[in-house]
Short mmCIF file of C-alpha atoms in Angstrom, two decimals:
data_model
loop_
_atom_site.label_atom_id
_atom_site.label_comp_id
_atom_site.label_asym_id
_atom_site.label_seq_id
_atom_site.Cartn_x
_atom_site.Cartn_y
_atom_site.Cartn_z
CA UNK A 1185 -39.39 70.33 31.49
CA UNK A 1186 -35.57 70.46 32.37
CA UNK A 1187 -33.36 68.40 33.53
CA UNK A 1188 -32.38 68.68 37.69
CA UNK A 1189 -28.84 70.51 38.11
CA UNK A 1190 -27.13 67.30 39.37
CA UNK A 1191 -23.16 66.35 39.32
CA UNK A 1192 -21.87 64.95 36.00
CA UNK A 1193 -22.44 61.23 36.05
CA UNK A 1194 -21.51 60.74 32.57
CA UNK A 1195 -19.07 58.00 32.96
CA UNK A 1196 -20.86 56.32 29.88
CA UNK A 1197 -21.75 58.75 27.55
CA UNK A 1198 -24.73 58.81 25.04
CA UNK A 1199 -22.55 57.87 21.91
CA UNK A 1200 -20.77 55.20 23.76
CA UNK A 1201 -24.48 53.81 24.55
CA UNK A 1202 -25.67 54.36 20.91
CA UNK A 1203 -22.29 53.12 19.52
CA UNK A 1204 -22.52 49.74 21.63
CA UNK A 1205 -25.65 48.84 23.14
CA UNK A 1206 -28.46 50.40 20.44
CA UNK A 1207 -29.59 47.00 20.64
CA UNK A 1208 -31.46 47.07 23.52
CA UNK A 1209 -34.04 49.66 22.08
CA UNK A 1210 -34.43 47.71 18.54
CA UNK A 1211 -37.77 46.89 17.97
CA UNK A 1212 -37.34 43.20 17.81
CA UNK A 1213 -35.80 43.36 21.38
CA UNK A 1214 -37.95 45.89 23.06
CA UNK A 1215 -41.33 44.59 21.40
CA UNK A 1216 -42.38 42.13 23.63
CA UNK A 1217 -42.23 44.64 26.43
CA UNK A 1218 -44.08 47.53 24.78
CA UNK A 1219 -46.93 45.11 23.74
CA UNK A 1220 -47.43 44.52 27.58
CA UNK A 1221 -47.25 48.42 28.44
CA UNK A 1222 -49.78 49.04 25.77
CA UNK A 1223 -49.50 52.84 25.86
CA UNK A 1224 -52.96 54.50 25.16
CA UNK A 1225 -53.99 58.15 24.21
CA UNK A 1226 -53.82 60.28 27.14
CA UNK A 1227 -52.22 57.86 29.64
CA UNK A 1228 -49.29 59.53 32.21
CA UNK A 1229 -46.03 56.91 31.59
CA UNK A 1230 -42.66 57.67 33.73
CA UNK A 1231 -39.48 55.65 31.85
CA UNK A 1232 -36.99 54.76 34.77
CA UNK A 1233 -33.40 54.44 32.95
CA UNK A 1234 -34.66 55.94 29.61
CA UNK A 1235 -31.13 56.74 28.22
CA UNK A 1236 -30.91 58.47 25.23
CA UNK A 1237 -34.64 58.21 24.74
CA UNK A 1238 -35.65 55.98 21.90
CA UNK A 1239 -37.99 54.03 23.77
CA UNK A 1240 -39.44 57.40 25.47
CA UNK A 1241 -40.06 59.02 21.99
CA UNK A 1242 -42.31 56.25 21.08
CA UNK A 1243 -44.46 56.06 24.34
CA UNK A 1244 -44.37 59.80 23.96
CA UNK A 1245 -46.23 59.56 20.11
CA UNK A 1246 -48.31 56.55 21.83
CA UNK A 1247 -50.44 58.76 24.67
CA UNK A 1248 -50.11 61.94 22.33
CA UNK A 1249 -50.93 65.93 23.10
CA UNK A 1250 -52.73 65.02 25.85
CA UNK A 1251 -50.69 62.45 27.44
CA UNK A 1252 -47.69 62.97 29.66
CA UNK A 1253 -43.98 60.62 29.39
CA UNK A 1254 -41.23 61.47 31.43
CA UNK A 1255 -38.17 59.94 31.22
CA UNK A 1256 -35.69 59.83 34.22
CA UNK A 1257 -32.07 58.86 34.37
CA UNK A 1258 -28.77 58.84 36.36
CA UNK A 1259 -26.51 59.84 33.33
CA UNK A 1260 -26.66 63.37 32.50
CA UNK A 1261 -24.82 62.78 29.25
CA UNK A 1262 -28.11 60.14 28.16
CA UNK A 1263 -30.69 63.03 29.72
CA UNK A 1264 -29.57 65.59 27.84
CA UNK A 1265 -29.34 63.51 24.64
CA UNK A 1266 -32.83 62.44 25.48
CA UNK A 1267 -34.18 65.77 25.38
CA UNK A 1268 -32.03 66.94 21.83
CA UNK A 1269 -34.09 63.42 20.49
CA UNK A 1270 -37.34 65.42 21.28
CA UNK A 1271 -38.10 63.72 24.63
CA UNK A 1272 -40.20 66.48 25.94
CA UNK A 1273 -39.63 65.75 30.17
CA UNK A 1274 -36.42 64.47 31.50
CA UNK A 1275 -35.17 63.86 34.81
CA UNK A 1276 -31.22 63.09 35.95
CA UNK A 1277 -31.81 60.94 39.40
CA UNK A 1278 -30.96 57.85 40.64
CA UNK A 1279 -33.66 55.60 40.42
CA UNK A 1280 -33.20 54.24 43.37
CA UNK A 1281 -34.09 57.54 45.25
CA UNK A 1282 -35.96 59.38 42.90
CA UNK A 1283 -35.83 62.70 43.33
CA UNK A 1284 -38.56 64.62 41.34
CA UNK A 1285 -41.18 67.47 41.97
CA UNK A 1286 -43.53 66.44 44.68
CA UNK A 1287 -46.83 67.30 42.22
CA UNK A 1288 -45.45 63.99 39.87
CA UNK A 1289 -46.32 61.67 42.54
CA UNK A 1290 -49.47 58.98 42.64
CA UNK A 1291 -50.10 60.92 39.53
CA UNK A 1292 -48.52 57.92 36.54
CA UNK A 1293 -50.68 55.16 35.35
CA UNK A 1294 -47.97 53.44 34.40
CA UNK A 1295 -43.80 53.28 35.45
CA UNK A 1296 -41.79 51.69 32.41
CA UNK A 1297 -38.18 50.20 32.18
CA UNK A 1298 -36.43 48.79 30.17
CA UNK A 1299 -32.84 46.72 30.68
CA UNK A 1300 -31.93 49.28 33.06
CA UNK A 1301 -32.90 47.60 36.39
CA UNK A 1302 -30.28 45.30 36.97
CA UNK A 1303 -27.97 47.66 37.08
CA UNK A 1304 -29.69 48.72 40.55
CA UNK A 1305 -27.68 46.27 43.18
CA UNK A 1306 -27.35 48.85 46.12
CA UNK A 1307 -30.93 49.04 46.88
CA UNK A 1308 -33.41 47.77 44.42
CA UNK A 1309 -36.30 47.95 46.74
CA UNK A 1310 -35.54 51.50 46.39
CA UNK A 1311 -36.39 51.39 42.43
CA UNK A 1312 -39.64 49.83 43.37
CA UNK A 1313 -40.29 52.17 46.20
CA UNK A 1314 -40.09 55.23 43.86
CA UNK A 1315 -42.33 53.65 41.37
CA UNK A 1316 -45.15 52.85 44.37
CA UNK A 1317 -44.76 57.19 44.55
CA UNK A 1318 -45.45 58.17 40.82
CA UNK A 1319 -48.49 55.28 40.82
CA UNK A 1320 -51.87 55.79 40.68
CA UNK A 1321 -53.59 53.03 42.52
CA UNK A 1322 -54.05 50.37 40.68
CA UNK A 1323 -51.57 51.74 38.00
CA UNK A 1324 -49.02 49.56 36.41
CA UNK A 1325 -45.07 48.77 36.62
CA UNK A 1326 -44.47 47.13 33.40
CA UNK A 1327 -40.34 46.13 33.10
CA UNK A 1328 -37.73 44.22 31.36
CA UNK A 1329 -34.30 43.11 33.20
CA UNK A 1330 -31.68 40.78 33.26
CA UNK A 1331 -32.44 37.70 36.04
CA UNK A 1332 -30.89 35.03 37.68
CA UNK A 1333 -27.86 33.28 35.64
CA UNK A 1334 -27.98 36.23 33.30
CA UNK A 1335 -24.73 36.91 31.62
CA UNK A 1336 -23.43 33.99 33.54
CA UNK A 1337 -20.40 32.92 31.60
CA UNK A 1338 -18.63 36.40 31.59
CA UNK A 1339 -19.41 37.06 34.87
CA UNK A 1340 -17.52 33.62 36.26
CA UNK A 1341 -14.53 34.86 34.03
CA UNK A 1342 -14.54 38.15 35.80
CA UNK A 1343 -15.13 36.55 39.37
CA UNK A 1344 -12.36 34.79 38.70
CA UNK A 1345 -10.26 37.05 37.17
CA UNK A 1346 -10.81 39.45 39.91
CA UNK A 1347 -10.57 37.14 42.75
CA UNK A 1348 -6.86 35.90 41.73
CA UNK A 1349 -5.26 39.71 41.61
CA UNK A 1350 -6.73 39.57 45.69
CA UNK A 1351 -10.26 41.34 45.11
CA UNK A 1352 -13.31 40.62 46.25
CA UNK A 1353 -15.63 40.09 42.95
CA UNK A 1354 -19.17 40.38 44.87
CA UNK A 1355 -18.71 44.11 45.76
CA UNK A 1356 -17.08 44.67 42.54
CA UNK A 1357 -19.70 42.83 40.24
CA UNK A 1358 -22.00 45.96 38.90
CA UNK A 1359 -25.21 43.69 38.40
CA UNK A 1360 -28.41 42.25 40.26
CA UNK A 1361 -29.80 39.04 38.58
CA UNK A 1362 -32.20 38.17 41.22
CA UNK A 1363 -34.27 34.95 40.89
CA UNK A 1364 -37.99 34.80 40.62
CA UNK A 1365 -38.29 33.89 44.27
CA UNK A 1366 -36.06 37.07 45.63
CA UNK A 1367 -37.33 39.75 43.32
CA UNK A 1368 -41.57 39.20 43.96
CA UNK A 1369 -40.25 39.21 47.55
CA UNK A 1370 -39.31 42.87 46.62
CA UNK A 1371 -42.60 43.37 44.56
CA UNK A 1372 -44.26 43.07 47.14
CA UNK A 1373 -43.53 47.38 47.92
CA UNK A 1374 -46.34 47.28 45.15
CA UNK A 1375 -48.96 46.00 46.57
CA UNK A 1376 -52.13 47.41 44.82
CA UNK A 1377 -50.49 47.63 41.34
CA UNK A 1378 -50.27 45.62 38.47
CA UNK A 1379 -46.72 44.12 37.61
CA UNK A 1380 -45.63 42.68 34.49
CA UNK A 1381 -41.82 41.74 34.23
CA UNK A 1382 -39.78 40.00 31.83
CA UNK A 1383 -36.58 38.33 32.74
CA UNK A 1384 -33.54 37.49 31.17
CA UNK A 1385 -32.51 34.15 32.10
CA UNK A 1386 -29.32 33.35 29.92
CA UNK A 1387 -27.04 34.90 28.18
CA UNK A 1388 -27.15 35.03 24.36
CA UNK A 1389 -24.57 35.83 21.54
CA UNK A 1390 -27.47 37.56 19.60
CA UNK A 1391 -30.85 38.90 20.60
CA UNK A 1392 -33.66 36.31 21.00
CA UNK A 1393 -37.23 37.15 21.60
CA UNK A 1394 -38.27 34.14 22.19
CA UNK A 1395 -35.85 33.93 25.14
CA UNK A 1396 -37.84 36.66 26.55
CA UNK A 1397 -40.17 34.51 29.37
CA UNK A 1398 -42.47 36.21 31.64
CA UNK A 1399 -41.20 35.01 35.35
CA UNK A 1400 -43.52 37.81 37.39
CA UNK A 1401 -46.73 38.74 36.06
CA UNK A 1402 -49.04 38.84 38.54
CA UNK A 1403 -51.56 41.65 40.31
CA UNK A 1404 -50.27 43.01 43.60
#
Protein backbone atom coordinates (compact mmCIF):
# COMPACT_ATOMS: atom_id res chain seq x y z
CA UNK A 1 0.00 0.00 0.00
CA UNK A 2 1.35 3.57 -0.86
CA UNK A 3 1.76 6.37 0.73
CA UNK A 4 -1.19 9.42 0.17
CA UNK A 5 0.25 12.24 -2.30
CA UNK A 6 0.39 14.87 0.51
CA UNK A 7 2.69 18.24 0.70
CA UNK A 8 6.28 17.69 1.92
CA UNK A 9 6.24 17.88 5.68
CA UNK A 10 9.68 16.79 6.08
CA UNK A 11 10.92 19.46 8.31
CA UNK A 12 12.64 16.58 10.36
CA UNK A 13 13.89 14.16 8.20
CA UNK A 14 14.35 10.33 8.75
CA UNK A 15 18.23 10.53 9.35
CA UNK A 16 17.88 13.46 11.59
CA UNK A 17 15.31 11.10 13.63
CA UNK A 18 17.64 8.03 13.39
CA UNK A 19 20.75 10.22 14.01
CA UNK A 20 19.15 11.77 17.33
CA UNK A 21 16.25 10.20 18.76
CA UNK A 22 16.84 6.15 17.81
CA UNK A 23 16.34 5.91 21.35
CA UNK A 24 12.91 5.97 21.57
CA UNK A 25 12.48 2.62 19.54
CA UNK A 26 15.37 0.68 21.60
CA UNK A 27 14.09 -2.23 23.05
CA UNK A 28 14.77 -1.35 26.59
CA UNK A 29 12.62 1.87 26.07
CA UNK A 30 9.83 0.61 23.94
CA UNK A 31 9.47 -2.85 25.89
CA UNK A 32 7.25 -2.06 28.44
CA UNK A 33 4.79 -0.81 25.88
CA UNK A 34 4.91 -3.72 23.43
CA UNK A 35 4.42 -6.21 26.35
CA UNK A 36 1.00 -4.40 26.94
CA UNK A 37 0.05 -4.43 23.05
CA UNK A 38 0.84 -8.08 22.98
CA UNK A 39 0.61 -8.44 19.19
CA UNK A 40 -0.84 -11.93 18.22
CA UNK A 41 -0.92 -13.90 14.85
CA UNK A 42 -3.44 -12.50 12.65
CA UNK A 43 -4.45 -9.40 14.67
CA UNK A 44 -5.13 -5.87 12.43
CA UNK A 45 -2.60 -3.12 14.41
CA UNK A 46 -2.61 0.69 12.99
CA UNK A 47 0.87 2.58 14.43
CA UNK A 48 -0.12 6.38 14.77
CA UNK A 49 3.38 8.36 14.46
CA UNK A 50 5.35 5.24 13.30
CA UNK A 51 8.37 7.21 11.89
CA UNK A 52 10.84 5.45 10.23
CA UNK A 53 9.22 2.18 11.19
CA UNK A 54 11.23 0.15 13.63
CA UNK A 55 8.55 -0.39 15.94
CA UNK A 56 6.06 -1.20 12.86
CA UNK A 57 8.49 -3.90 11.46
CA UNK A 58 8.24 -5.78 14.62
CA UNK A 59 4.36 -5.70 15.13
CA UNK A 60 4.42 -6.47 11.44
CA UNK A 61 6.62 -10.07 12.12
CA UNK A 62 4.30 -10.32 15.42
CA UNK A 63 0.59 -10.85 13.57
CA UNK A 64 2.46 -12.41 10.45
CA UNK A 65 1.03 -13.33 6.66
CA UNK A 66 -2.16 -13.12 7.82
CA UNK A 67 -2.16 -10.14 9.93
CA UNK A 68 -2.40 -6.56 8.82
CA UNK A 69 0.04 -3.28 10.43
CA UNK A 70 -0.22 -0.06 9.04
CA UNK A 71 1.75 2.59 9.98
CA UNK A 72 0.62 6.28 9.56
CA UNK A 73 2.55 9.49 9.84
CA UNK A 74 2.71 13.29 9.19
CA UNK A 75 6.38 13.29 7.87
CA UNK A 76 6.71 12.11 4.45
CA UNK A 77 10.47 11.92 4.76
CA UNK A 78 9.79 9.07 8.00
CA UNK A 79 6.84 7.34 5.60
CA UNK A 80 8.81 6.79 2.92
CA UNK A 81 11.77 5.56 5.00
CA UNK A 82 9.25 3.36 6.67
CA UNK A 83 8.32 1.63 3.65
CA UNK A 84 12.36 1.23 2.20
CA UNK A 85 12.64 -0.60 6.06
CA UNK A 86 10.03 -3.15 4.69
CA UNK A 87 6.97 -1.63 6.42
CA UNK A 88 4.50 -3.09 4.07
CA UNK A 89 1.35 -0.17 4.57
CA UNK A 90 2.10 3.41 5.21
CA UNK A 91 0.08 6.36 5.49
CA UNK A 92 1.35 10.34 5.49
CA UNK A 93 -1.66 12.13 7.63
CA UNK A 94 -1.97 14.03 10.47
CA UNK A 95 -3.08 12.08 13.19
CA UNK A 96 -5.17 14.31 14.37
CA UNK A 97 -7.50 14.08 11.24
CA UNK A 98 -6.72 10.94 9.84
CA UNK A 99 -7.28 10.72 6.55
CA UNK A 100 -7.28 7.08 5.22
CA UNK A 101 -9.47 4.81 2.89
CA UNK A 102 -12.93 4.57 4.27
CA UNK A 103 -12.76 0.36 4.10
CA UNK A 104 -9.77 0.75 7.15
CA UNK A 105 -12.27 1.91 9.52
CA UNK A 106 -13.86 -0.16 12.75
CA UNK A 107 -11.78 -2.72 11.04
CA UNK A 108 -8.17 -2.58 13.76
CA UNK A 109 -8.14 -4.54 16.90
CA UNK A 110 -5.72 -2.56 18.11
CA UNK A 111 -4.30 1.45 17.47
CA UNK A 112 -0.53 1.67 18.73
CA UNK A 113 1.76 4.74 19.54
CA UNK A 114 4.51 5.30 20.64
CA UNK A 115 6.22 8.86 22.00
CA UNK A 116 4.52 10.48 19.25
CA UNK A 117 1.35 11.82 21.00
CA UNK A 118 2.50 14.66 22.76
CA UNK A 119 3.47 16.21 20.02
CA UNK A 120 -0.45 16.55 19.21
CA UNK A 121 -1.33 20.05 21.18
CA UNK A 122 -3.82 21.51 18.51
CA UNK A 123 -6.43 18.98 18.97
CA UNK A 124 -5.63 15.81 20.73
CA UNK A 125 -9.15 14.71 21.04
CA UNK A 126 -8.74 14.53 17.43
CA UNK A 127 -5.90 11.67 17.78
CA UNK A 128 -8.33 9.80 19.89
CA UNK A 129 -11.24 10.44 17.65
CA UNK A 130 -9.43 8.80 14.66
CA UNK A 131 -8.46 5.86 16.69
CA UNK A 132 -12.43 5.35 17.92
CA UNK A 133 -12.73 5.04 13.59
CA UNK A 134 -10.08 2.25 12.85
CA UNK A 135 -11.51 0.25 16.25
CA UNK A 136 -13.28 -2.67 16.38
CA UNK A 137 -15.52 -2.59 19.36
CA UNK A 138 -14.02 -3.54 22.11
CA UNK A 139 -10.55 -3.22 20.36
CA UNK A 140 -7.64 -1.66 22.07
CA UNK A 141 -5.59 1.81 22.11
CA UNK A 142 -2.45 0.79 23.68
CA UNK A 143 0.15 4.17 23.91
CA UNK A 144 3.19 5.66 25.34
CA UNK A 145 3.62 9.66 25.75
CA UNK A 146 5.19 12.22 27.55
CA UNK A 147 2.72 13.65 30.65
CA UNK A 148 2.42 16.28 32.95
CA UNK A 149 5.92 17.92 34.16
CA UNK A 150 7.56 16.03 31.33
CA UNK A 151 10.69 17.64 30.11
CA UNK A 152 10.04 20.25 32.68
CA UNK A 153 13.40 21.83 33.22
CA UNK A 154 14.09 22.68 29.47
CA UNK A 155 10.87 23.75 28.89
CA UNK A 156 11.04 26.64 31.89
CA UNK A 157 14.43 27.64 30.16
CA UNK A 158 12.68 28.06 26.89
CA UNK A 159 9.51 29.82 28.49
CA UNK A 160 11.73 32.00 29.73
CA UNK A 161 13.97 32.49 27.14
CA UNK A 162 11.19 33.16 24.83
CA UNK A 163 9.14 35.31 26.99
CA UNK A 164 12.13 37.99 27.54
CA UNK A 165 12.79 38.58 23.50
CA UNK A 166 8.60 39.67 23.81
CA UNK A 167 7.00 36.17 22.74
CA UNK A 168 4.44 34.43 23.99
CA UNK A 169 5.96 30.80 25.02
CA UNK A 170 2.40 28.92 25.34
CA UNK A 171 1.61 29.16 21.58
CA UNK A 172 5.13 28.62 20.80
CA UNK A 173 5.77 25.52 23.14
CA UNK A 174 5.37 22.37 20.53
CA UNK A 175 4.21 19.86 23.37
CA UNK A 176 1.04 18.52 25.33
CA UNK A 177 1.94 16.99 28.79
CA UNK A 178 -1.50 16.65 30.02
CA UNK A 179 -2.09 15.31 33.57
CA UNK A 180 -3.89 12.14 34.42
CA UNK A 181 -7.02 14.08 35.28
CA UNK A 182 -7.19 16.11 31.72
CA UNK A 183 -6.19 13.35 29.37
CA UNK A 184 -9.00 10.34 30.68
CA UNK A 185 -11.27 13.40 30.34
CA UNK A 186 -10.28 13.03 26.59
CA UNK A 187 -10.41 9.12 26.76
CA UNK A 188 -13.43 9.25 27.31
CA UNK A 189 -14.04 9.55 22.91
CA UNK A 190 -13.27 5.74 23.60
CA UNK A 191 -15.78 4.61 25.31
CA UNK A 192 -16.18 0.82 24.55
CA UNK A 193 -12.40 0.19 24.12
CA UNK A 194 -9.72 -0.88 26.12
CA UNK A 195 -6.93 1.80 26.95
CA UNK A 196 -3.62 1.20 28.25
CA UNK A 197 -1.24 4.33 28.47
CA UNK A 198 2.02 4.95 29.85
CA UNK A 199 3.15 8.35 30.88
CA UNK A 200 6.19 10.10 31.18
CA UNK A 201 6.26 12.02 34.24
CA UNK A 202 9.88 13.55 34.49
CA UNK A 203 12.45 14.19 32.59
CA UNK A 204 15.56 11.96 32.57
CA UNK A 205 19.26 12.37 31.38
CA UNK A 206 19.14 8.65 30.26
CA UNK A 207 16.35 6.22 29.55
CA UNK A 208 14.69 4.58 32.60
CA UNK A 209 12.17 1.85 32.43
CA UNK A 210 11.36 1.84 35.56
CA UNK A 211 10.25 5.48 35.25
CA UNK A 212 7.76 4.18 32.90
CA UNK A 213 4.31 4.20 35.38
CA UNK A 214 1.02 3.29 34.08
CA UNK A 215 -1.27 6.57 34.94
CA UNK A 216 -4.48 5.34 32.57
CA UNK A 217 -5.20 1.83 32.28
CA UNK A 218 -8.54 1.30 32.56
CA UNK A 219 -11.63 -0.24 30.22
CA UNK A 220 -13.77 2.39 28.56
Amino acid sequence: MASQDHSSTSDYSASNYNQTAAFVYSTEYTAPILSLLKPSIGERIADFGCGTGELTLRIQEAVGASGFTVGIDYNDDMVSKALVNGVRHAYISDLQNIQIPPELESSFDAVFSNAVLHWCKQNPRGVLDGAKRLLKVGGRFVCEMGGFMNCIGVRIGLHRAVKKRGYEPDKMDPWYFPTIEEYQRVCHVLNGCQLLIFFWLRSYCKVRVSALIPLIWFQG
